[in-house]
Amino acid sequence: MKLFVTEPSLFATALVLRVMRSARPVSRGRTAAAAAVLTALCLTATACGSSDAGGSNSSSAVSTPHAQKIDVKGPLKAATTFAKIDYAPRDTAPDATTDGTVVHPRSVQLIYTAPDGTAFAKLPVKQLGNPTWVPVIDRRDGWLHVLLPSRPDGSTGWIKDGAKLDTAHTSSVIRVDVDARRLTLTKDGRQVGRWTVAVGKKQTPTPRGRTFLMASIIDAKQAKYTPIVLPLGTHSQTLDTFGGGPGTVAMHGWTTDPSVFGHAVSNGCIRVPTAALTKLRQVPLGSLVLIR
């Protein structure tokens, strides 16, 4: 089960990843959580693609700003990095920031096309062994509009606000300037750090738009390359299939060859220096990542 856009072929066998994330974005403490067994991480020369673990939908994309009803075929899929959910409304403000509100479902929640619209997917409690935290991009009475980690990139949905959600706030924002090969981290509007990074090459570019920090995982066996991997809620747009995986894009280190920084050399992932990774792993889950 491959997950990530991979870079020069490191992982041919299954890896056991330890979660290095706390349950709440506002907490900096780390607790070891469930392990996930994977066959590849975001490091090899060929990228994984977008296998749909729950089947496929034949419907084209539907934008539903109001309570428009649609005919959803088949069982509702979980909105995970593995899924492709063509019913999902698209993000109409891919460059916008938010007020920092993030939410975590205590139990599986239905996702709707609009307030009082059609339920088209489910928001799970966990993603890649980490608690699911998603950013709130809009709200109406009793409803929250959130970004989703599933394909197509820029997918959104509405969930009901209430006691079944944990709500937190993160003031951290990660900005990636693809053309300048630069990553900037801010907190409370102040710059925490700015680093030169490596991005996707022309044939496999880093996808642009508004996404979020989806998970944080570590595999100490791969310390030579990058033990820490920070998957994002976005995917490769040019590599649709590889090894049955969804092609999740991530931020990660690259300790073997620092000359890559400042160049477009990856298969979509964002390679960052060690100093950047030290700061980025402290960023709460659900925090915005703006890739431009």
Tab-separated table of C-alpha atoms in Angstrom:
chain	number	residue	atom	x	y	z
A	1	MET	CA	0.000	0.000	0.000
A	2	LYS	CA	1.991	2.988	-1.238
A	3	LEU	CA	1.104	6.432	-0.012
A	4	PHE	CA	3.357	9.226	-1.047
A	5	VAL	CA	4.884	10.805	-4.075
A	6	THR	CA	8.192	9.036	-3.819
A	7	GLU	CA	11.705	10.172	-4.570
A	8	PRO	CA	15.090	7.895	-5.535
A	9	SER	CA	14.026	4.369	-4.658
A	10	LEU	CA	14.512	3.760	-0.994
A	11	PHE	CA	11.600	1.661	0.144
A	12	ALA	CA	10.836	-1.625	-1.551
A	13	THR	CA	9.698	-3.356	1.622
A	14	ALA	CA	7.079	-2.549	4.218
A	15	LEU	CA	7.943	0.106	6.801
A	16	VAL	CA	6.433	0.598	10.209
A	17	LEU	CA	5.793	4.288	10.876
A	18	ARG	CA	5.366	5.749	14.322
A	19	VAL	CA	3.007	8.646	14.719
A	20	MET	CA	4.732	11.691	16.201
A	21	ARG	CA	1.702	13.905	16.694
A	22	SER	CA	-0.489	14.877	19.631
A	23	ALA	CA	-4.259	14.727	19.354
A	24	ARG	CA	-4.817	18.460	19.650
A	25	PRO	CA	-3.253	21.123	17.426
A	26	VAL	CA	-2.884	23.546	20.328
A	27	SER	CA	-0.733	21.092	22.273
A	28	ARG	CA	2.985	20.756	21.548
A	29	GLY	CA	3.350	17.473	23.434
A	30	ARG	CA	3.906	14.290	21.399
A	31	THR	CA	2.365	10.933	22.147
A	32	ALA	CA	3.135	7.708	20.300
A	33	ALA	CA	-0.074	6.647	18.549
A	34	ALA	CA	-1.093	3.849	16.224
A	35	ALA	CA	1.448	2.435	13.772
A	36	ALA	CA	0.808	2.210	10.037
A	37	VAL	CA	2.478	-0.365	7.807
A	38	LEU	CA	3.502	1.069	4.407
A	39	THR	CA	5.606	-0.136	1.518
A	40	ALA	CA	6.970	3.247	0.483
A	41	LEU	CA	7.443	6.715	1.807
A	42	CYS	CA	7.734	10.031	0.055
A	43	LEU	CA	11.300	9.521	-1.123
A	44	THR	CA	11.864	7.532	-4.312
A	45	ALA	CA	12.436	8.499	-7.921
A	46	THR	CA	9.018	7.477	-9.117
A	47	ALA	CA	5.822	8.783	-7.581
A	48	CYS	CA	2.790	6.962	-6.331
A	49	GLY	CA	-0.544	7.672	-7.894
A	50	SER	CA	-4.205	8.011	-7.056
A	51	SER	CA	-5.663	4.611	-6.443
A	52	ASP	CA	-9.226	4.872	-5.185
A	53	ALA	CA	-9.448	2.538	-2.236
A	54	GLY	CA	-13.229	2.680	-2.131
A	55	GLY	CA	-14.210	2.422	-5.786
A	56	SER	CA	-14.845	5.271	-8.198
A	57	ASN	CA	-17.600	7.729	-8.919
A	58	SER	CA	-18.602	8.434	-12.491
A	59	SER	CA	-20.144	11.796	-11.670
A	60	SER	CA	-18.352	14.959	-12.737
A	61	ALA	CA	-17.473	17.671	-10.226
A	62	VAL	CA	-20.413	19.496	-8.727
A	63	SER	CA	-20.177	22.944	-7.147
A	64	THR	CA	-23.008	23.510	-4.700
A	65	PRO	CA	-22.909	26.933	-3.034
A	66	HIS	CA	-26.518	26.501	-1.914
A	67	ALA	CA	-28.556	23.534	-0.722
A	68	GLN	CA	-28.575	21.930	-4.144
A	69	LYS	CA	-29.401	18.233	-4.110
A	70	ILE	CA	-27.335	15.751	-6.074
A	71	ASP	CA	-27.766	12.052	-6.714
A	72	VAL	CA	-24.875	10.327	-4.956
A	73	LYS	CA	-24.313	6.834	-6.321
A	74	GLY	CA	-23.180	4.035	-4.067
A	75	PRO	CA	-22.035	4.061	-0.425
A	76	LEU	CA	-20.427	7.181	1.001
A	77	LYS	CA	-16.628	7.122	0.950
A	78	ALA	CA	-14.360	8.244	3.765
A	79	ALA	CA	-12.587	11.480	2.809
A	80	THR	CA	-8.999	10.274	3.190
A	81	THR	CA	-5.843	10.780	1.170
A	82	PHE	CA	-6.670	7.485	-0.598
A	83	ALA	CA	-10.084	8.553	-1.861
A	84	LYS	CA	-11.254	10.353	-4.980
A	85	ILE	CA	-14.611	12.031	-4.429
A	86	ASP	CA	-15.843	13.845	-7.515
A	87	TYR	CA	-18.961	15.124	-5.764
A	88	ALA	CA	-16.944	17.436	-3.517
A	89	PRO	CA	-17.305	21.195	-4.088
A	90	ARG	CA	-14.016	22.903	-4.993
A	91	ASP	CA	-12.126	25.527	-3.039
A	92	THR	CA	-12.993	28.897	-4.587
A	93	ALA	CA	-10.349	30.897	-2.680
A	94	PRO	CA	-7.110	28.893	-3.023
A	95	ASP	CA	-4.897	31.811	-1.945
A	96	ALA	CA	-6.896	32.894	1.110
A	97	THR	CA	-5.950	32.527	4.751
A	98	THR	CA	-8.398	31.712	7.557
A	99	ASP	CA	-8.905	32.656	11.186
A	100	GLY	CA	-6.979	29.527	12.208
A	101	THR	CA	-9.926	27.437	13.362
A	102	VAL	CA	-9.387	23.700	12.957
A	103	VAL	CA	-11.712	20.852	13.899
A	104	HIS	CA	-11.351	17.183	14.776
A	105	PRO	CA	-14.302	14.749	14.573
A	106	ARG	CA	-14.752	12.682	17.730
A	107	SER	CA	-16.746	10.237	15.641
A	108	VAL	CA	-17.263	9.835	11.907
A	109	GLN	CA	-19.134	12.858	10.521
A	110	LEU	CA	-21.152	13.233	7.339
A	111	ILE	CA	-19.846	15.745	4.794
A	112	TYR	CA	-22.392	17.729	2.777
A	113	THR	CA	-22.305	19.645	-0.500
A	114	ALA	CA	-23.707	22.713	1.293
A	115	PRO	CA	-25.625	23.525	4.485
A	116	ASP	CA	-28.739	21.342	4.273
A	117	GLY	CA	-27.391	19.931	0.991
A	118	THR	CA	-26.596	16.328	0.109
A	119	ALA	CA	-24.313	14.119	2.201
A	120	PHE	CA	-21.627	12.857	-0.197
A	121	ALA	CA	-18.774	11.552	2.009
A	122	LYS	CA	-17.669	10.867	5.583
A	123	LEU	CA	-14.962	12.585	7.618
A	124	PRO	CA	-13.029	9.919	9.554
A	125	VAL	CA	-11.566	10.263	13.021
A	126	LYS	CA	-8.024	9.448	11.850
A	127	GLN	CA	-5.781	9.941	8.819
A	128	LEU	CA	-2.609	7.848	8.438
A	129	GLY	CA	-2.765	6.945	12.118
A	130	ASN	CA	-2.988	10.611	13.153
A	131	PRO	CA	-6.114	12.349	14.442
A	132	THR	CA	-7.968	14.078	11.610
A	133	TRP	CA	-7.717	17.872	11.929
A	134	VAL	CA	-9.064	19.976	9.054
A	135	PRO	CA	-9.126	23.770	8.625
A	136	VAL	CA	-12.385	25.711	8.657
A	137	ILE	CA	-12.567	28.046	5.630
A	138	ASP	CA	-16.111	29.373	6.099
A	139	ARG	CA	-19.105	29.002	8.374
A	140	ARG	CA	-22.848	29.491	8.444
A	141	ASP	CA	-25.353	28.996	11.236
A	142	GLY	CA	-24.621	25.545	12.605
A	143	TRP	CA	-22.336	24.573	9.701
A	144	LEU	CA	-18.589	24.578	9.020
A	145	HIS	CA	-16.952	24.602	5.577
A	146	VAL	CA	-13.696	22.596	5.663
A	147	LEU	CA	-10.877	21.543	3.376
A	148	LEU	CA	-10.643	17.817	2.654
A	149	PRO	CA	-7.560	15.606	2.118
A	150	SER	CA	-9.074	13.580	-0.729
A	151	ARG	CA	-8.746	13.964	-4.487
A	152	PRO	CA	-9.438	16.060	-6.484
A	153	ASP	CA	-7.125	18.642	-4.928
A	154	GLY	CA	-9.002	21.608	-3.516
A	155	SER	CA	-11.927	19.469	-2.392
A	156	THR	CA	-14.127	20.926	0.326
A	157	GLY	CA	-17.295	20.043	2.184
A	158	TRP	CA	-19.669	21.161	4.915
A	159	ILE	CA	-20.026	19.461	8.291
A	160	LYS	CA	-22.414	20.153	11.128
A	161	ASP	CA	-20.972	22.123	14.012
A	162	GLY	CA	-21.616	20.796	17.485
A	163	ALA	CA	-20.581	18.633	20.395
A	164	LYS	CA	-19.216	15.854	18.191
A	165	LEU	CA	-16.324	18.071	17.101
A	166	ASP	CA	-13.237	19.215	18.962
A	167	THR	CA	-12.371	22.785	17.976
A	168	ALA	CA	-8.947	24.383	18.307
A	169	HIS	CA	-6.990	27.301	16.911
A	170	THR	CA	-3.640	27.423	15.151
A	171	SER	CA	-1.906	30.647	14.180
A	172	SER	CA	0.746	28.830	12.132
A	173	VAL	CA	0.746	29.228	8.347
A	174	ILE	CA	3.200	27.580	5.957
A	175	ARG	CA	3.758	29.335	2.626
A	176	VAL	CA	5.634	27.750	-0.264
A	177	ASP	CA	6.723	29.879	-3.223
A	178	VAL	CA	7.328	27.244	-5.885
A	179	ASP	CA	9.015	29.568	-8.384
A	180	ALA	CA	11.341	31.087	-5.778
A	181	ARG	CA	11.957	27.650	-4.146
A	182	ARG	CA	11.210	29.208	-0.775
A	183	LEU	CA	9.253	28.110	2.284
A	184	THR	CA	8.153	30.583	4.958
A	185	LEU	CA	6.647	29.685	8.318
A	186	THR	CA	4.716	32.299	10.278
A	187	LYS	CA	3.057	32.187	13.685
A	188	ASP	CA	0.733	34.888	14.961
A	189	GLY	CA	1.570	36.792	11.780
A	190	ARG	CA	5.286	36.835	12.588
A	191	GLN	CA	7.943	35.042	10.590
A	192	VAL	CA	9.366	32.032	12.407
A	193	GLY	CA	11.698	30.980	9.614
A	194	ARG	CA	12.403	31.197	5.917
A	195	TRP	CA	14.293	28.539	3.984
A	196	THR	CA	15.351	27.625	0.462
A	197	VAL	CA	13.752	24.304	-0.478
A	198	ALA	CA	13.534	21.866	-3.374
A	199	VAL	CA	10.263	21.479	-5.276
A	200	GLY	CA	8.807	19.349	-8.046
A	201	LYS	CA	10.481	19.275	-11.435
A	202	LYS	CA	8.719	20.395	-14.612
A	203	GLN	CA	7.324	16.959	-15.421
A	204	THR	CA	6.077	16.386	-11.867
A	205	PRO	CA	5.409	19.830	-10.380
A	206	THR	CA	4.490	20.583	-6.815
A	207	PRO	CA	0.721	21.242	-6.852
A	208	ARG	CA	-0.296	24.815	-6.048
A	209	GLY	CA	-3.250	25.947	-3.991
A	210	ARG	CA	-4.557	25.920	-0.449
A	211	THR	CA	-4.026	22.754	1.548
A	212	PHE	CA	-3.113	21.776	5.110
A	213	LEU	CA	-0.786	19.707	7.275
A	214	MET	CA	-2.526	16.336	7.392
A	215	ALA	CA	-0.202	14.116	9.420
A	216	SER	CA	3.247	13.681	10.942
A	217	ILE	CA	5.011	10.336	10.792
A	218	ILE	CA	8.498	9.019	11.443
A	219	ASP	CA	10.527	5.958	10.509
A	220	ALA	CA	13.856	5.874	12.298
A	221	LYS	CA	15.152	3.244	9.847
A	222	GLN	CA	15.302	5.913	7.168
A	223	ALA	CA	17.304	8.460	9.181
A	224	LYS	CA	19.924	8.575	6.418
A	225	TYR	CA	17.369	10.249	4.161
A	226	THR	CA	14.513	11.706	6.172
A	227	PRO	CA	12.991	10.021	9.204
A	228	ILE	CA	10.275	12.672	9.509
A	229	VAL	CA	7.594	13.010	6.837
A	230	LEU	CA	4.781	15.576	6.962
A	231	PRO	CA	2.022	14.556	4.514
A	232	LEU	CA	-0.219	17.316	3.152
A	233	GLY	CA	-3.832	17.233	2.005
A	234	THR	CA	-2.806	17.437	-1.664
A	235	HIS	CA	-1.591	15.098	-4.407
A	236	SER	CA	0.550	14.909	-7.509
A	237	GLN	CA	-1.387	16.227	-10.480
A	238	THR	CA	0.700	14.495	-13.141
A	239	LEU	CA	1.382	11.062	-11.636
A	240	ASP	CA	-1.999	9.463	-11.226
A	241	THR	CA	-0.996	5.880	-10.574
A	242	PHE	CA	2.061	4.136	-9.204
A	243	GLY	CA	2.107	1.009	-7.115
A	244	GLY	CA	-1.555	1.441	-6.201
A	245	GLY	CA	-0.985	4.525	-4.017
A	246	PRO	CA	-2.670	7.947	-3.925
A	247	GLY	CA	0.413	10.102	-4.634
A	248	THR	CA	0.172	12.173	-1.466
A	249	VAL	CA	2.547	15.153	-1.496
A	250	ALA	CA	4.560	15.788	1.654
A	251	MET	CA	7.243	17.956	3.192
A	252	HIS	CA	10.357	16.095	4.303
A	253	GLY	CA	14.075	16.446	4.823
A	254	TRP	CA	16.878	15.494	2.445
A	255	THR	CA	20.081	15.043	4.402
A	256	THR	CA	22.185	13.185	1.824
A	257	ASP	CA	22.577	15.986	-0.719
A	258	PRO	CA	21.939	19.594	0.369
A	259	SER	CA	22.728	20.793	-3.159
A	260	VAL	CA	19.134	19.959	-4.130
A	261	PHE	CA	17.798	22.952	-2.211
A	262	GLY	CA	16.908	25.808	-4.515
A	263	HIS	CA	16.129	23.492	-7.437
A	264	ALA	CA	13.110	21.821	-9.039
A	265	VAL	CA	14.165	18.183	-8.730
A	266	SER	CA	11.505	16.221	-6.834
A	267	ASN	CA	8.413	14.367	-7.968
A	268	GLY	CA	6.162	16.889	-6.253
A	269	CYS	CA	7.244	16.704	-2.621
A	270	ILE	CA	8.839	19.669	-0.873
A	271	ARG	CA	12.333	18.830	0.382
A	272	VAL	CA	13.389	21.036	3.275
A	273	PRO	CA	16.620	21.589	5.242
A	274	THR	CA	16.976	20.047	8.685
A	275	ALA	CA	16.498	23.414	10.415
A	276	ALA	CA	13.179	23.871	8.624
A	277	LEU	CA	12.008	20.359	9.428
A	278	THR	CA	12.722	20.943	13.127
A	279	LYS	CA	10.320	23.901	13.077
A	280	LEU	CA	7.735	22.342	10.775
A	281	ARG	CA	7.257	19.241	12.903
A	282	GLN	CA	6.025	21.536	15.697
A	283	VAL	CA	3.267	22.985	13.513
A	284	PRO	CA	-0.202	21.810	14.624
A	285	LEU	CA	-2.136	19.439	12.405
A	286	GLY	CA	-4.743	21.183	10.271
A	287	SER	CA	-2.590	24.287	9.844
A	288	LEU	CA	-2.851	25.986	6.458
A	289	VAL	CA	-0.250	25.366	3.761
A	290	LEU	CA	-0.435	27.883	0.904
A	291	ILE	CA	1.496	26.732	-2.171
A	292	ARG	CA	1.882	29.391	-4.869
